[in-house]
mmCIF file of C-alpha atoms in Angstrom:
data_model
loop_
_atom_site.group_PDB
_atom_site.id
_atom_site.type_symbol
_atom_site.label_atom_id
_atom_site.label_comp_id
_atom_site.label_asym_id
_atom_site.label_seq_id
_atom_site.Cartn_x
_atom_site.Cartn_y
_atom_site.Cartn_z
ATOM 1 C CA UNK Q 1 3.734 -32.018 -76.158
ATOM 2 C CA UNK Q 2 2.123 -31.601 -72.764
ATOM 3 C CA UNK Q 3 4.834 -31.552 -70.101
ATOM 4 C CA UNK Q 4 4.386 -34.073 -67.300
ATOM 5 C CA UNK Q 5 4.469 -32.616 -63.792
ATOM 6 C CA UNK Q 6 7.203 -34.387 -61.834
ATOM 7 C CA UNK Q 7 6.084 -35.317 -58.323
ATOM 8 C CA UNK Q 8 9.096 -37.334 -57.151
ATOM 9 C CA UNK Q 9 12.695 -36.250 -56.720
ATOM 10 C CA UNK Q 10 14.704 -37.859 -59.556
ATOM 11 C CA UNK Q 11 17.628 -38.250 -57.165
ATOM 12 C CA UNK Q 12 16.178 -39.673 -53.931
ATOM 13 C CA UNK Q 13 12.529 -40.344 -54.992
ATOM 14 C CA UNK Q 14 11.066 -38.279 -52.135
ATOM 15 C CA UNK Q 15 7.821 -36.433 -52.956
ATOM 16 C CA UNK Q 16 8.571 -32.936 -54.212
ATOM 17 C CA UNK Q 17 6.885 -29.800 -52.858
ATOM 18 C CA UNK Q 18 5.892 -26.567 -54.628
ATOM 19 C CA UNK Q 19 8.387 -23.770 -54.013
ATOM 20 C CA UNK Q 20 7.403 -21.286 -56.700
ATOM 21 C CA UNK Q 21 4.168 -20.185 -58.413
ATOM 22 C CA UNK Q 22 4.011 -17.512 -61.104
ATOM 23 C CA UNK Q 23 1.309 -15.512 -62.885
ATOM 24 C CA UNK Q 24 1.624 -15.781 -66.665
ATOM 25 C CA UNK Q 25 -0.096 -12.391 -67.188
ATOM 26 C CA UNK Q 26 1.736 -10.023 -64.840
ATOM 27 C CA UNK Q 27 4.766 -12.204 -64.074
ATOM 28 C CA UNK Q 28 4.136 -12.003 -60.284
ATOM 29 C CA UNK Q 29 6.076 -14.744 -58.533
ATOM 30 C CA UNK Q 30 5.087 -16.312 -55.233
ATOM 31 C CA UNK Q 31 7.738 -18.219 -53.395
ATOM 32 C CA UNK Q 32 7.293 -20.513 -50.420
ATOM 33 C CA UNK Q 33 7.073 -24.144 -49.541
ATOM 34 C CA UNK Q 34 3.711 -25.781 -50.264
ATOM 35 C CA UNK Q 35 3.015 -29.518 -50.155
ATOM 36 C CA UNK Q 36 1.596 -31.086 -53.327
ATOM 37 C CA UNK Q 37 -2.188 -31.613 -53.292
ATOM 38 C CA UNK Q 38 -3.223 -35.265 -52.743
ATOM 39 C CA UNK Q 39 -4.402 -35.680 -56.316
ATOM 40 C CA UNK Q 40 -0.987 -34.716 -57.674
ATOM 41 C CA UNK Q 41 0.764 -37.189 -55.389
ATOM 42 C CA UNK Q 42 -0.932 -40.008 -57.254
ATOM 43 C CA UNK Q 43 0.432 -41.598 -60.433
ATOM 44 C CA UNK Q 44 -1.009 -40.457 -63.804
ATOM 45 C CA UNK Q 45 -2.809 -43.813 -64.060
ATOM 46 C CA UNK Q 46 -4.432 -43.279 -60.663
ATOM 47 C CA UNK Q 47 -5.385 -39.714 -61.559
ATOM 48 C CA UNK Q 48 -7.014 -40.990 -64.752
ATOM 49 C CA UNK Q 49 -8.896 -43.598 -62.688
ATOM 50 C CA UNK Q 50 -10.270 -40.938 -60.321
ATOM 51 C CA UNK Q 51 -11.349 -38.813 -63.265
ATOM 52 C CA UNK Q 52 -13.154 -41.764 -64.862
ATOM 53 C CA UNK Q 53 -14.740 -42.622 -61.508
ATOM 54 C CA UNK Q 54 -16.025 -39.052 -61.234
ATOM 55 C CA UNK Q 55 -17.296 -38.960 -64.836
ATOM 56 C CA UNK Q 56 -19.263 -42.194 -64.352
ATOM 57 C CA UNK Q 57 -20.869 -40.824 -61.165
ATOM 58 C CA UNK Q 58 -18.984 -43.359 -59.089
ATOM 59 C CA UNK Q 59 -20.470 -46.365 -60.872
ATOM 60 C CA UNK Q 60 -17.844 -49.102 -60.932
ATOM 61 C CA UNK Q 61 -20.033 -51.209 -63.221
ATOM 62 C CA UNK Q 62 -20.201 -48.436 -65.811
ATOM 63 C CA UNK Q 63 -16.465 -47.868 -65.482
ATOM 64 C CA UNK Q 64 -15.812 -51.556 -66.024
ATOM 65 C CA UNK Q 65 -17.942 -51.562 -69.146
ATOM 66 C CA UNK Q 66 -16.226 -48.412 -70.494
ATOM 67 C CA UNK Q 67 -12.731 -49.730 -69.783
ATOM 68 C CA UNK Q 68 -13.523 -53.195 -71.159
ATOM 69 C CA UNK Q 69 -12.599 -54.985 -67.930
ATOM 70 C CA UNK Q 70 -14.647 -56.728 -65.258
ATOM 71 C CA UNK Q 71 -16.253 -55.287 -62.124
ATOM 72 C CA UNK Q 72 -13.907 -57.059 -59.627
ATOM 73 C CA UNK Q 73 -10.869 -55.751 -61.531
ATOM 74 C CA UNK Q 74 -12.101 -52.149 -61.231
ATOM 75 C CA UNK Q 75 -13.040 -52.692 -57.574
ATOM 76 C CA UNK Q 76 -9.528 -54.057 -56.871
ATOM 77 C CA UNK Q 77 -7.952 -51.017 -58.530
ATOM 78 C CA UNK Q 78 -10.115 -48.764 -56.359
ATOM 79 C CA UNK Q 79 -9.233 -50.708 -53.180
ATOM 80 C CA UNK Q 80 -5.520 -50.531 -54.029
ATOM 81 C CA UNK Q 81 -5.816 -46.778 -54.594
ATOM 82 C CA UNK Q 82 -7.629 -46.270 -51.292
ATOM 83 C CA UNK Q 83 -4.816 -48.171 -49.572
ATOM 84 C CA UNK Q 84 -2.209 -46.092 -51.424
ATOM 85 C CA UNK Q 85 -3.862 -42.829 -50.338
ATOM 86 C CA UNK Q 86 -4.063 -44.082 -46.740
ATOM 87 C CA UNK Q 87 -0.349 -44.952 -46.921
ATOM 88 C CA UNK Q 88 0.431 -41.386 -47.970
ATOM 89 C CA UNK Q 89 -0.653 -40.408 -44.419
ATOM 90 C CA UNK Q 90 -3.176 -37.781 -45.426
ATOM 91 C CA UNK H 1 -4.015 -65.912 -73.724
ATOM 92 C CA UNK H 2 -4.450 -63.556 -70.762
ATOM 93 C CA UNK H 3 -8.231 -63.634 -71.245
ATOM 94 C CA UNK H 4 -8.204 -67.422 -71.544
ATOM 95 C CA UNK H 5 -6.303 -67.871 -68.278
ATOM 96 C CA UNK H 6 -8.303 -65.306 -66.337
ATOM 97 C CA UNK H 7 -11.683 -64.452 -67.909
ATOM 98 C CA UNK H 8 -12.918 -63.032 -64.582
ATOM 99 C CA UNK H 9 -10.507 -60.124 -64.987
ATOM 100 C CA UNK H 10 -11.949 -59.049 -68.332
ATOM 101 C CA UNK H 11 -15.516 -60.229 -68.940
ATOM 102 C CA UNK H 12 -18.829 -59.059 -67.545
ATOM 103 C CA UNK H 13 -19.925 -61.409 -64.736
ATOM 104 C CA UNK H 14 -23.441 -62.067 -66.042
ATOM 105 C CA UNK H 15 -22.333 -62.741 -69.619
ATOM 106 C CA UNK H 16 -19.601 -65.027 -68.309
ATOM 107 C CA UNK H 17 -22.120 -66.885 -66.147
ATOM 108 C CA UNK H 18 -24.412 -67.489 -69.136
ATOM 109 C CA UNK H 19 -21.499 -68.805 -71.244
ATOM 110 C CA UNK H 20 -20.313 -70.937 -68.316
ATOM 111 C CA UNK H 21 -23.822 -72.379 -67.846
ATOM 112 C CA UNK H 22 -24.049 -73.302 -71.543
ATOM 113 C CA UNK H 23 -20.587 -74.944 -71.401
ATOM 114 C CA UNK H 24 -21.632 -76.727 -68.186
ATOM 115 C CA UNK H 25 -24.712 -78.258 -69.831
ATOM 116 C CA UNK H 26 -22.844 -79.277 -73.006
ATOM 117 C CA UNK H 27 -19.802 -80.441 -71.020
ATOM 118 C CA UNK H 28 -21.770 -82.491 -68.519
ATOM 119 C CA UNK H 29 -23.708 -84.101 -71.387
ATOM 120 C CA UNK H 30 -20.409 -84.957 -73.099
ATOM 121 C CA UNK H 31 -18.958 -86.322 -69.848
ATOM 122 C CA UNK H 32 -22.032 -88.534 -69.353
ATOM 123 C CA UNK H 33 -22.009 -89.628 -73.014
ATOM 124 C CA UNK H 34 -18.359 -90.700 -72.724
ATOM 125 C CA UNK H 35 -19.166 -92.537 -69.474
ATOM 126 C CA UNK H 36 -17.517 -90.067 -67.144
ATOM 127 C CA UNK H 37 -18.556 -89.394 -63.575
ATOM 128 C CA UNK H 38 -17.349 -86.987 -60.939
ATOM 129 C CA UNK H 39 -16.369 -88.439 -57.565
ATOM 130 C CA UNK H 40 -15.181 -85.109 -56.144
ATOM 131 C CA UNK H 41 -14.590 -81.509 -57.196
ATOM 132 C CA UNK H 42 -11.248 -82.193 -58.889
ATOM 133 C CA UNK H 43 -11.650 -85.680 -60.282
ATOM 134 C CA UNK H 44 -13.173 -87.384 -63.285
ATOM 135 C CA UNK H 45 -13.491 -91.171 -63.433
ATOM 136 C CA UNK H 46 -14.953 -93.516 -66.028
ATOM 137 C CA UNK H 47 -17.308 -96.445 -65.620
ATOM 138 C CA UNK H 48 -19.582 -98.563 -67.803
ATOM 139 C CA UNK H 49 -22.899 -98.076 -66.009
ATOM 140 C CA UNK H 50 -23.608 -94.380 -66.422
ATOM 141 C CA UNK H 51 -26.781 -92.580 -65.538
ATOM 142 C CA UNK H 52 -27.081 -89.267 -67.442
ATOM 143 C CA UNK H 53 -29.175 -87.698 -64.716
ATOM 144 C CA UNK H 54 -26.705 -88.713 -61.969
ATOM 145 C CA UNK H 55 -23.662 -87.380 -63.846
ATOM 146 C CA UNK H 56 -25.474 -84.057 -64.260
ATOM 147 C CA UNK H 57 -26.295 -83.886 -60.556
ATOM 148 C CA UNK H 58 -22.704 -84.843 -59.653
ATOM 149 C CA UNK H 59 -21.347 -82.174 -61.968
ATOM 150 C CA UNK H 60 -23.743 -79.578 -60.533
ATOM 151 C CA UNK H 61 -22.903 -80.494 -56.929
ATOM 152 C CA UNK H 62 -19.154 -80.246 -57.692
ATOM 153 C CA UNK H 63 -19.505 -76.788 -59.269
ATOM 154 C CA UNK H 64 -21.742 -75.516 -56.488
ATOM 155 C CA UNK H 65 -19.508 -76.816 -53.678
ATOM 156 C CA UNK H 66 -16.401 -75.481 -55.388
ATOM 157 C CA UNK H 67 -18.090 -72.094 -55.825
ATOM 158 C CA UNK H 68 -19.178 -72.014 -52.171
ATOM 159 C CA UNK H 69 -15.701 -72.884 -50.843
ATOM 160 C CA UNK H 70 -13.930 -70.420 -53.157
ATOM 161 C CA UNK H 71 -16.460 -67.805 -52.006
ATOM 162 C CA UNK H 72 -15.778 -68.590 -48.310
ATOM 163 C CA UNK H 73 -11.995 -68.304 -48.906
ATOM 164 C CA UNK H 74 -12.532 -65.003 -50.726
ATOM 165 C CA UNK H 75 -14.855 -63.686 -48.032
ATOM 166 C CA UNK H 76 -12.262 -64.461 -45.315
ATOM 167 C CA UNK H 77 -9.651 -62.421 -47.206
ATOM 168 C CA UNK H 78 -11.825 -59.657 -48.612
ATOM 169 C CA UNK H 79 -15.346 -58.898 -47.447
ATOM 170 C CA UNK H 80 -16.232 -57.465 -50.877
ATOM 171 C CA UNK H 81 -15.876 -60.844 -52.612
ATOM 172 C CA UNK H 82 -19.009 -61.731 -54.614
ATOM 173 C CA UNK H 83 -20.552 -65.173 -55.010
ATOM 174 C CA UNK H 84 -21.105 -64.740 -58.766
ATOM 175 C CA UNK H 85 -17.344 -64.361 -59.342
ATOM 176 C CA UNK H 86 -16.561 -67.419 -57.202
ATOM 177 C CA UNK H 87 -19.218 -69.409 -59.076
ATOM 178 C CA UNK H 88 -17.830 -68.272 -62.431
ATOM 179 C CA UNK H 89 -14.363 -69.446 -61.394
ATOM 180 C CA UNK H 90 -15.778 -72.788 -60.223
ATOM 181 C CA UNK H 91 -17.560 -73.284 -63.557
ATOM 182 C CA UNK H 92 -14.502 -72.250 -65.555
ATOM 183 C CA UNK H 93 -11.850 -74.397 -63.867
ATOM 184 C CA UNK H 94 -13.949 -77.524 -64.440
ATOM 185 C CA UNK H 95 -14.174 -77.071 -68.215
ATOM 186 C CA UNK H 96 -10.996 -79.163 -68.895
ATOM 187 C CA UNK H 97 -12.701 -82.179 -67.288
ATOM 188 C CA UNK H 98 -15.399 -82.127 -69.953
ATOM 189 C CA UNK H 99 -12.719 -82.128 -72.647
ATOM 190 C CA UNK H 100 -10.813 -84.876 -70.871
ATOM 191 C CA UNK H 101 -13.944 -87.054 -70.956
ATOM 192 C CA UNK H 102 -13.409 -87.277 -74.746
ATOM 193 C CA UNK H 103 -10.344 -89.483 -74.158
ATOM 194 C CA UNK H 104 -12.751 -92.296 -73.273
ATOM 195 C CA UNK H 105 -14.333 -92.131 -76.762
ATOM 196 C CA UNK H 106 -13.882 -95.880 -77.308
ATOM 197 C CA UNK H 107 -14.598 -96.950 -73.728
ATOM 198 C CA UNK H 108 -10.836 -97.483 -73.237
ATOM 199 C CA UNK H 109 -10.820 -96.488 -69.572
ATOM 200 C CA UNK H 110 -14.353 -97.335 -68.467
ATOM 201 C CA UNK H 111 -13.944 -100.924 -69.738
ATOM 202 C CA UNK H 112 -10.891 -101.401 -67.513
ATOM 203 C CA UNK H 113 -12.845 -101.036 -64.281
ATOM 204 C CA UNK H 114 -14.333 -104.549 -64.168
ATOM 205 C CA UNK H 115 -11.090 -106.524 -64.870
ATOM 206 C CA UNK H 116 -9.168 -104.359 -62.373
ATOM 207 C CA UNK H 117 -11.871 -104.903 -59.756
ATOM 208 C CA UNK H 118 -11.519 -108.655 -60.379
ATOM 209 C CA UNK H 119 -7.762 -108.386 -59.820
ATOM 210 C CA UNK H 120 -6.775 -108.861 -63.486
ATOM 211 C CA UNK H 121 -4.243 -106.018 -63.541
ATOM 212 C CA UNK H 122 -2.583 -107.191 -66.785
ATOM 213 C CA UNK H 123 -5.563 -105.971 -68.805
ATOM 214 C CA UNK H 124 -4.852 -102.427 -67.644
ATOM 215 C CA UNK H 125 -1.278 -102.414 -68.894
ATOM 216 C CA UNK H 126 -0.600 -101.037 -72.413
ATOM 217 C CA UNK H 127 0.295 -103.822 -74.819
ATOM 218 C CA UNK H 128 0.658 -102.232 -78.263
ATOM 219 C CA UNK H 129 2.615 -99.165 -79.410
ATOM 220 C CA UNK H 130 -0.698 -97.408 -80.083
ATOM 221 C CA UNK H 131 -1.675 -98.019 -76.464
ATOM 222 C CA UNK H 132 1.580 -96.427 -75.367
ATOM 223 C CA UNK H 133 1.086 -93.393 -77.614
ATOM 224 C CA UNK H 134 -2.469 -92.918 -76.315
ATOM 225 C CA UNK H 135 -1.226 -93.328 -72.751
ATOM 226 C CA UNK H 136 1.488 -90.687 -73.262
ATOM 227 C CA UNK H 137 -0.967 -88.260 -74.908
ATOM 228 C CA UNK H 138 -3.481 -88.785 -72.098
ATOM 229 C CA UNK H 139 -0.781 -88.255 -69.465
ATOM 230 C CA UNK H 140 0.418 -85.048 -71.132
ATOM 231 C CA UNK H 141 -3.173 -83.848 -71.420
ATOM 232 C CA UNK H 142 -3.716 -84.532 -67.693
ATOM 233 C CA UNK H 143 -0.576 -82.564 -66.882
ATOM 234 C CA UNK H 144 -1.665 -79.666 -69.118
ATOM 235 C CA UNK H 145 -5.088 -79.643 -67.410
ATOM 236 C CA UNK H 146 -3.426 -79.555 -63.997
ATOM 237 C CA UNK H 147 -1.193 -76.611 -64.957
ATOM 238 C CA UNK H 148 -4.120 -74.784 -66.583
ATOM 239 C CA UNK H 149 -6.287 -75.262 -63.487
ATOM 240 C CA UNK H 150 -3.505 -74.152 -61.160
ATOM 241 C CA UNK H 151 -2.857 -70.932 -63.123
ATOM 242 C CA UNK H 152 -6.576 -70.228 -63.589
ATOM 243 C CA UNK H 153 -7.363 -70.706 -59.886
ATOM 244 C CA UNK H 154 -4.407 -68.525 -58.862
ATOM 245 C CA UNK H 155 -5.232 -65.693 -61.266
ATOM 246 C CA UNK H 156 -9.000 -65.944 -60.878
ATOM 247 C CA UNK H 157 -8.840 -65.935 -57.083
ATOM 248 C CA UNK H 158 -6.457 -62.977 -57.167
ATOM 249 C CA UNK H 159 -9.006 -61.033 -59.202
ATOM 250 C CA UNK H 160 -12.128 -61.973 -57.282
ATOM 251 C CA UNK H 161 -10.669 -61.424 -53.788
ATOM 252 C CA UNK H 162 -7.730 -59.059 -54.438
ATOM 253 C CA UNK H 163 -5.499 -61.639 -52.738
ATOM 254 C CA UNK H 164 -1.867 -60.604 -52.363
ATOM 255 C CA UNK H 165 -0.277 -62.538 -49.520
ATOM 256 C CA UNK H 166 0.884 -66.159 -49.420
ATOM 257 C CA UNK H 167 -1.446 -66.766 -46.449
ATOM 258 C CA UNK H 168 -4.405 -65.807 -48.691
ATOM 259 C CA UNK H 169 -3.524 -68.652 -51.043
ATOM 260 C CA UNK H 170 -2.959 -71.044 -48.139
ATOM 261 C CA UNK H 171 -6.531 -70.324 -46.988
ATOM 262 C CA UNK H 172 -7.743 -71.040 -50.542
ATOM 263 C CA UNK H 173 -5.718 -74.281 -50.732
ATOM 264 C CA UNK H 174 -7.110 -75.448 -47.387
ATOM 265 C CA UNK H 175 -10.688 -74.727 -48.452
ATOM 266 C CA UNK H 176 -10.195 -76.443 -51.824
ATOM 267 C CA UNK H 177 -9.086 -79.571 -49.951
ATOM 268 C CA UNK H 178 -12.172 -79.274 -47.724
ATOM 269 C CA UNK H 179 -14.314 -78.975 -50.888
ATOM 270 C CA UNK H 180 -12.815 -82.242 -52.186
ATOM 271 C CA UNK H 181 -13.531 -84.048 -48.906
ATOM 272 C CA UNK H 182 -17.080 -82.683 -48.565
ATOM 273 C CA UNK H 183 -17.958 -83.394 -52.205
ATOM 274 C CA UNK H 184 -16.482 -86.874 -51.984
ATOM 275 C CA UNK H 185 -18.624 -87.703 -48.919
ATOM 276 C CA UNK H 186 -21.709 -86.072 -50.412
ATOM 277 C CA UNK H 187 -21.415 -87.758 -53.814
ATOM 278 C CA UNK H 188 -20.844 -91.194 -52.279
ATOM 279 C CA UNK H 189 -24.217 -90.886 -50.555
ATOM 280 C CA UNK H 190 -26.019 -89.514 -53.603
#
């Protein structure tokens, strides 16, 4: 099973930050306090949407046809995501 | 059921437009055959003297005006609103009217116009139990059509304009009322 990366604090729901990174080969550990990249702040559904958007060269029509939904539905999802990213204050 | 209440969310716009156009032609023919006529965007009446050509024009004007006003409401809320989606919604929400025209299969309602116009209101009242049953069925069907149209407009408009706020729907309601007034004036002078 592929473990899901938690991005929100299970206690207070604040966005988590990266405090430790480690090398699997030499076991070097880097500690600090790094904010999560924008992409990881999004929900898995939104991340999947961005990936699909990229793979269809940004064609919403092609995305709609691949996902089996209409063009305005895909456009609305994109608009909602843009608003969500703007709300994240990036 | 989801697809039936909001086809704009799921189906390709062009394919939906073709299907809607076919239903429009068949539906308007049926409405004319069963002596129906459209006096504004959200109303179907019956009368004895029906002109096929006129009913078609009335039906077309209603769809077009409804599409234009839904489009204007959508454009006010979201600049990305497309006319084809508004037109598809206009075509779709009028489908129940074509089905409702079937209730006049025996000229039951169209034949009432002349006596009522002459002031003979007793003719219009149901006299037999069958009349009552038909009246109840017709009333329930009208209610079902109203609920269906309300849900379809709400969901369809939400999809085509990404409407979220109550004020968005108030704008739509205001423009739908304007569409009724404009179509009523226009069709009276047709």
